[in-house]
PDB file of C-alpha atoms in Angstrom:
ATOM      1  CA  UNK T   1      71.929 117.688 119.544  1.00 90.00           C
ATOM      2  CA  UNK T   2      70.514 121.163 120.069  1.00 95.00           C
ATOM      3  CA  UNK T   3      71.370 122.985 123.279  1.00 97.00           C
ATOM      4  CA  UNK T   4      69.030 125.477 124.908  1.00 98.00           C
ATOM      5  CA  UNK T   5      70.118 128.054 127.468  1.00 98.00           C
ATOM      6  CA  UNK T   6      67.583 130.023 129.477  1.00 98.00           C
ATOM      7  CA  UNK T   7      68.245 133.341 131.171  1.00 98.00           C
ATOM      8  CA  UNK T   8      66.393 136.222 132.771  1.00 98.00           C
ATOM      9  CA  UNK T   9      65.071 134.582 135.907  1.00 98.00           C
ATOM     10  CA  UNK T  10      64.607 136.941 138.839  1.00 97.00           C
ATOM     11  CA  UNK T  11      62.996 137.522 142.219  1.00 98.00           C
ATOM     12  CA  UNK T  12      60.170 140.054 142.028  1.00 98.00           C
ATOM     13  CA  UNK T  13      57.161 141.182 143.981  1.00 98.00           C
ATOM     14  CA  UNK T  14      53.629 140.257 143.034  1.00 98.00           C
ATOM     15  CA  UNK T  15      52.375 142.385 140.180  1.00 98.00           C
ATOM     16  CA  UNK T  16      55.822 142.718 138.677  1.00 98.00           C
ATOM     17  CA  UNK T  17      57.183 141.632 135.321  1.00 98.00           C
ATOM     18  CA  UNK T  18      60.019 139.410 134.126  1.00 98.00           C
ATOM     19  CA  UNK T  19      61.230 138.553 130.642  1.00 98.00           C
ATOM     20  CA  UNK T  20      62.855 135.190 130.071  1.00 98.00           C
ATOM     21  CA  UNK T  21      65.057 134.295 127.124  1.00 98.00           C
ATOM     22  CA  UNK T  22      65.942 130.929 125.645  1.00 98.00           C
ATOM     23  CA  UNK T  23      68.742 130.763 123.099  1.00 98.00           C
ATOM     24  CA  UNK T  24      69.100 127.727 120.844  1.00 97.00           C
ATOM     25  CA  UNK T  25      72.464 126.501 119.581  1.00 97.00           C
ATOM     26  CA  UNK T  26      70.926 125.913 116.161  1.00 94.00           C
ATOM     27  CA  UNK T  27      68.421 127.543 113.862  1.00 94.00           C
ATOM     28  CA  UNK T  28      64.760 127.773 114.726  1.00 93.00           C
ATOM     29  CA  UNK T  29      63.420 125.691 111.861  1.00 92.00           C
ATOM     30  CA  UNK T  30      59.977 126.382 110.501  1.00 91.00           C
ATOM     31  CA  UNK T  31      58.601 123.039 111.672  1.00 91.00           C
ATOM     32  CA  UNK T  32      59.749 123.594 115.227  1.00 95.00           C
ATOM     33  CA  UNK T  33      57.510 123.844 118.218  1.00 96.00           C
ATOM     34  CA  UNK T  34      59.027 125.919 120.999  1.00 97.00           C
ATOM     35  CA  UNK T  35      57.613 125.905 124.472  1.00 98.00           C
ATOM     36  CA  UNK T  36      58.015 127.025 128.048  1.00 98.00           C
ATOM     37  CA  UNK T  37      57.302 124.706 130.952  1.00 98.00           C
ATOM     38  CA  UNK T  38      57.536 125.365 134.660  1.00 98.00           C
ATOM     39  CA  UNK T  39      57.681 123.371 137.850  1.00 98.00           C
ATOM     40  CA  UNK T  40      56.973 125.002 141.169  1.00 96.00           C
ATOM     41  CA  UNK T  41      57.848 123.637 144.612  1.00 92.00           C
ATOM     42  CA  UNK T  42      55.796 120.548 145.284  1.00 94.00           C
ATOM     43  CA  UNK T  43      54.004 120.838 141.945  1.00 96.00           C
ATOM     44  CA  UNK T  44      53.997 118.840 138.746  1.00 97.00           C
ATOM     45  CA  UNK T  45      55.546 120.186 135.588  1.00 97.00           C
ATOM     46  CA  UNK T  46      53.160 122.464 133.716  1.00 97.00           C
ATOM     47  CA  UNK T  47      53.238 123.683 130.143  1.00 98.00           C
ATOM     48  CA  UNK T  48      52.563 127.410 130.068  1.00 98.00           C
ATOM     49  CA  UNK T  49      53.291 128.690 126.554  1.00 98.00           C
ATOM     50  CA  UNK T  50      54.141 127.341 123.137  1.00 97.00           C
ATOM     51  CA  UNK T  51      54.645 128.742 119.680  1.00 96.00           C
ATOM     52  CA  UNK T  52      54.864 127.079 116.283  1.00 95.00           C
ATOM     53  CA  UNK T  53      57.788 128.612 114.425  1.00 93.00           C
ATOM     54  CA  UNK T  54      56.106 128.724 111.008  1.00 90.00           C
ATOM     55  CA  UNK T  55      53.091 130.937 111.285  1.00 75.00           C
ATOM     56  CA  UNK T  56      53.455 131.757 114.928  1.00 74.00           C
ATOM     57  CA  UNK T  57      50.457 129.912 116.335  1.00 89.00           C
ATOM     58  CA  UNK T  58      50.453 130.449 120.082  1.00 94.00           C
ATOM     59  CA  UNK T  59      49.210 128.243 122.888  1.00 96.00           C
ATOM     60  CA  UNK T  60      48.861 129.304 126.505  1.00 97.00           C
ATOM     61  CA  UNK T  61      47.718 127.540 129.621  1.00 97.00           C
ATOM     62  CA  UNK T  62      44.655 128.967 131.311  1.00 97.00           C
ATOM     63  CA  UNK T  63      46.757 129.877 134.332  1.00 96.00           C
ATOM     64  CA  UNK T  64      48.848 132.403 132.364  1.00 98.00           C
ATOM     65  CA  UNK T  65      46.589 133.452 129.500  1.00 97.00           C
ATOM     66  CA  UNK T  66      46.396 137.223 129.280  1.00 97.00           C
ATOM     67  CA  UNK T  67      49.500 137.706 131.447  1.00 98.00           C
ATOM     68  CA  UNK T  68      52.290 135.886 129.591  1.00 98.00           C
ATOM     69  CA  UNK T  69      53.376 136.417 125.991  1.00 97.00           C
ATOM     70  CA  UNK T  70      55.718 134.160 124.065  1.00 97.00           C
ATOM     71  CA  UNK T  71      57.638 135.389 121.040  1.00 96.00           C
ATOM     72  CA  UNK T  72      60.504 134.332 118.799  1.00 95.00           C
ATOM     73  CA  UNK T  73      63.417 136.116 117.177  1.00 95.00           C
ATOM     74  CA  UNK T  74      64.750 133.768 114.536  1.00 93.00           C
ATOM     75  CA  UNK T  75      67.778 135.881 113.600  1.00 95.00           C
ATOM     76  CA  UNK T  76      68.992 135.390 117.175  1.00 96.00           C
ATOM     77  CA  UNK T  77      67.785 131.766 117.489  1.00 97.00           C
ATOM     78  CA  UNK T  78      65.975 132.949 120.599  1.00 97.00           C
ATOM     79  CA  UNK T  79      62.521 132.696 122.090  1.00 97.00           C
ATOM     80  CA  UNK T  80      61.176 134.840 124.883  1.00 98.00           C
ATOM     81  CA  UNK T  81      58.555 134.664 127.579  1.00 98.00           C
ATOM     82  CA  UNK T  82      57.310 138.050 128.737  1.00 98.00           C
ATOM     83  CA  UNK T  83      55.572 137.611 132.060  1.00 98.00           C
ATOM     84  CA  UNK T  84      53.426 140.332 133.582  1.00 98.00           C
ATOM     85  CA  UNK T  85      51.075 140.688 136.558  1.00 98.00           C
ATOM     86  CA  UNK T  86      53.075 137.985 138.301  1.00 98.00           C
ATOM     87  CA  UNK T  87      51.564 136.096 141.209  1.00 98.00           C
ATOM     88  CA  UNK T  88      53.238 134.102 143.982  1.00 97.00           C
ATOM     89  CA  UNK T  89      51.894 130.938 142.360  1.00 97.00           C
ATOM     90  CA  UNK T  90      54.022 131.725 139.294  1.00 98.00           C
ATOM     91  CA  UNK T  91      57.102 130.908 141.382  1.00 98.00           C
ATOM     92  CA  UNK T  92      58.852 128.060 139.589  1.00 98.00           C
ATOM     93  CA  UNK T  93      61.817 126.843 137.605  1.00 98.00           C
ATOM     94  CA  UNK T  94      61.100 127.752 134.004  1.00 98.00           C
ATOM     95  CA  UNK T  95      62.503 125.593 131.229  1.00 98.00           C
ATOM     96  CA  UNK T  96      62.242 125.935 127.489  1.00 98.00           C
ATOM     97  CA  UNK T  97      61.847 123.076 125.064  1.00 98.00           C
ATOM     98  CA  UNK T  98      62.154 122.790 121.299  1.00 97.00           C
ATOM     99  CA  UNK T  99      61.960 120.321 118.461  1.00 96.00           C
ATOM    100  CA  UNK T 100      60.123 119.258 115.325  1.00 93.00           C
ATOM    101  CA  UNK T 101      56.378 118.936 115.552  1.00 90.00           C
ATOM    102  CA  UNK T 102      53.267 118.580 113.464  1.00 79.00           C
ATOM    103  CA  UNK T 103      49.857 120.248 113.544  1.00 77.00           C
ATOM    104  CA  UNK T 104      51.126 123.523 114.968  1.00 88.00           C
ATOM    105  CA  UNK T 105      52.655 122.212 118.168  1.00 93.00           C
ATOM    106  CA  UNK T 106      50.569 119.035 118.168  1.00 92.00           C
ATOM    107  CA  UNK T 107      47.387 121.068 118.231  1.00 90.00           C
ATOM    108  CA  UNK T 108      48.271 122.482 121.615  1.00 92.00           C
ATOM    109  CA  UNK T 109      48.432 119.137 123.397  1.00 94.00           C
ATOM    110  CA  UNK T 110      50.688 119.792 126.389  1.00 96.00           C
ATOM    111  CA  UNK T 111      51.186 116.069 126.840  1.00 96.00           C
ATOM    112  CA  UNK T 112      52.640 115.813 123.349  1.00 95.00           C
ATOM    113  CA  UNK T 113      54.509 119.129 123.553  1.00 96.00           C
ATOM    114  CA  UNK T 114      56.267 117.706 126.611  1.00 97.00           C
ATOM    115  CA  UNK T 115      57.824 115.054 124.336  1.00 96.00           C
ATOM    116  CA  UNK T 116      59.917 117.647 122.469  1.00 96.00           C
ATOM    117  CA  UNK T 117      63.484 116.370 122.334  1.00 97.00           C
ATOM    118  CA  UNK T 118      65.526 119.418 123.315  1.00 97.00           C
ATOM    119  CA  UNK T 119      65.392 121.020 126.754  1.00 98.00           C
ATOM    120  CA  UNK T 120      67.269 123.667 128.686  1.00 98.00           C
ATOM    121  CA  UNK T 121      68.262 123.431 132.321  1.00 98.00           C
ATOM    122  CA  UNK T 122      65.987 126.222 133.455  1.00 98.00           C
ATOM    123  CA  UNK T 123      65.945 129.632 135.111  1.00 98.00           C
ATOM    124  CA  UNK T 124      64.298 130.409 138.442  1.00 98.00           C
ATOM    125  CA  UNK T 125      61.496 132.920 138.894  1.00 98.00           C
ATOM    126  CA  UNK T 126      60.419 133.759 142.421  1.00 98.00           C
ATOM    127  CA  UNK T 127      57.424 135.971 143.133  1.00 98.00           C
ATOM    128  CA  UNK T 128      56.878 137.254 146.650  1.00 98.00           C
ATOM    129  CA  UNK T 129      53.615 138.587 148.016  1.00 94.00           C
TER     130      UNK T 129
END
């Protein structure tokens, strides 16, 4: 069992930036897909960013493309989500997920990325207007 712990959540004003971290209790293996999901109040869970550990292929949802950047730091078993130009609609609980995958994070299928086996409990980001 791999444990994931998110940190970095904050309350900011619109236009601000926040950087989230997700530390794994085990190595980031090359066949891992790592992802960030979020769920806002009254909304369904949404995949926002994913990265394939070997080669670094990135996937972003249209709602965050150009504003969010996901990265990994294997020596620290940690992935990050740098969020910029934040909007009130970015308010959500952000959770990271990890696990083995094929086809570079299942070819970017959020439905399949959501089946990754390891999940953190989340960190809250609140954006005020």
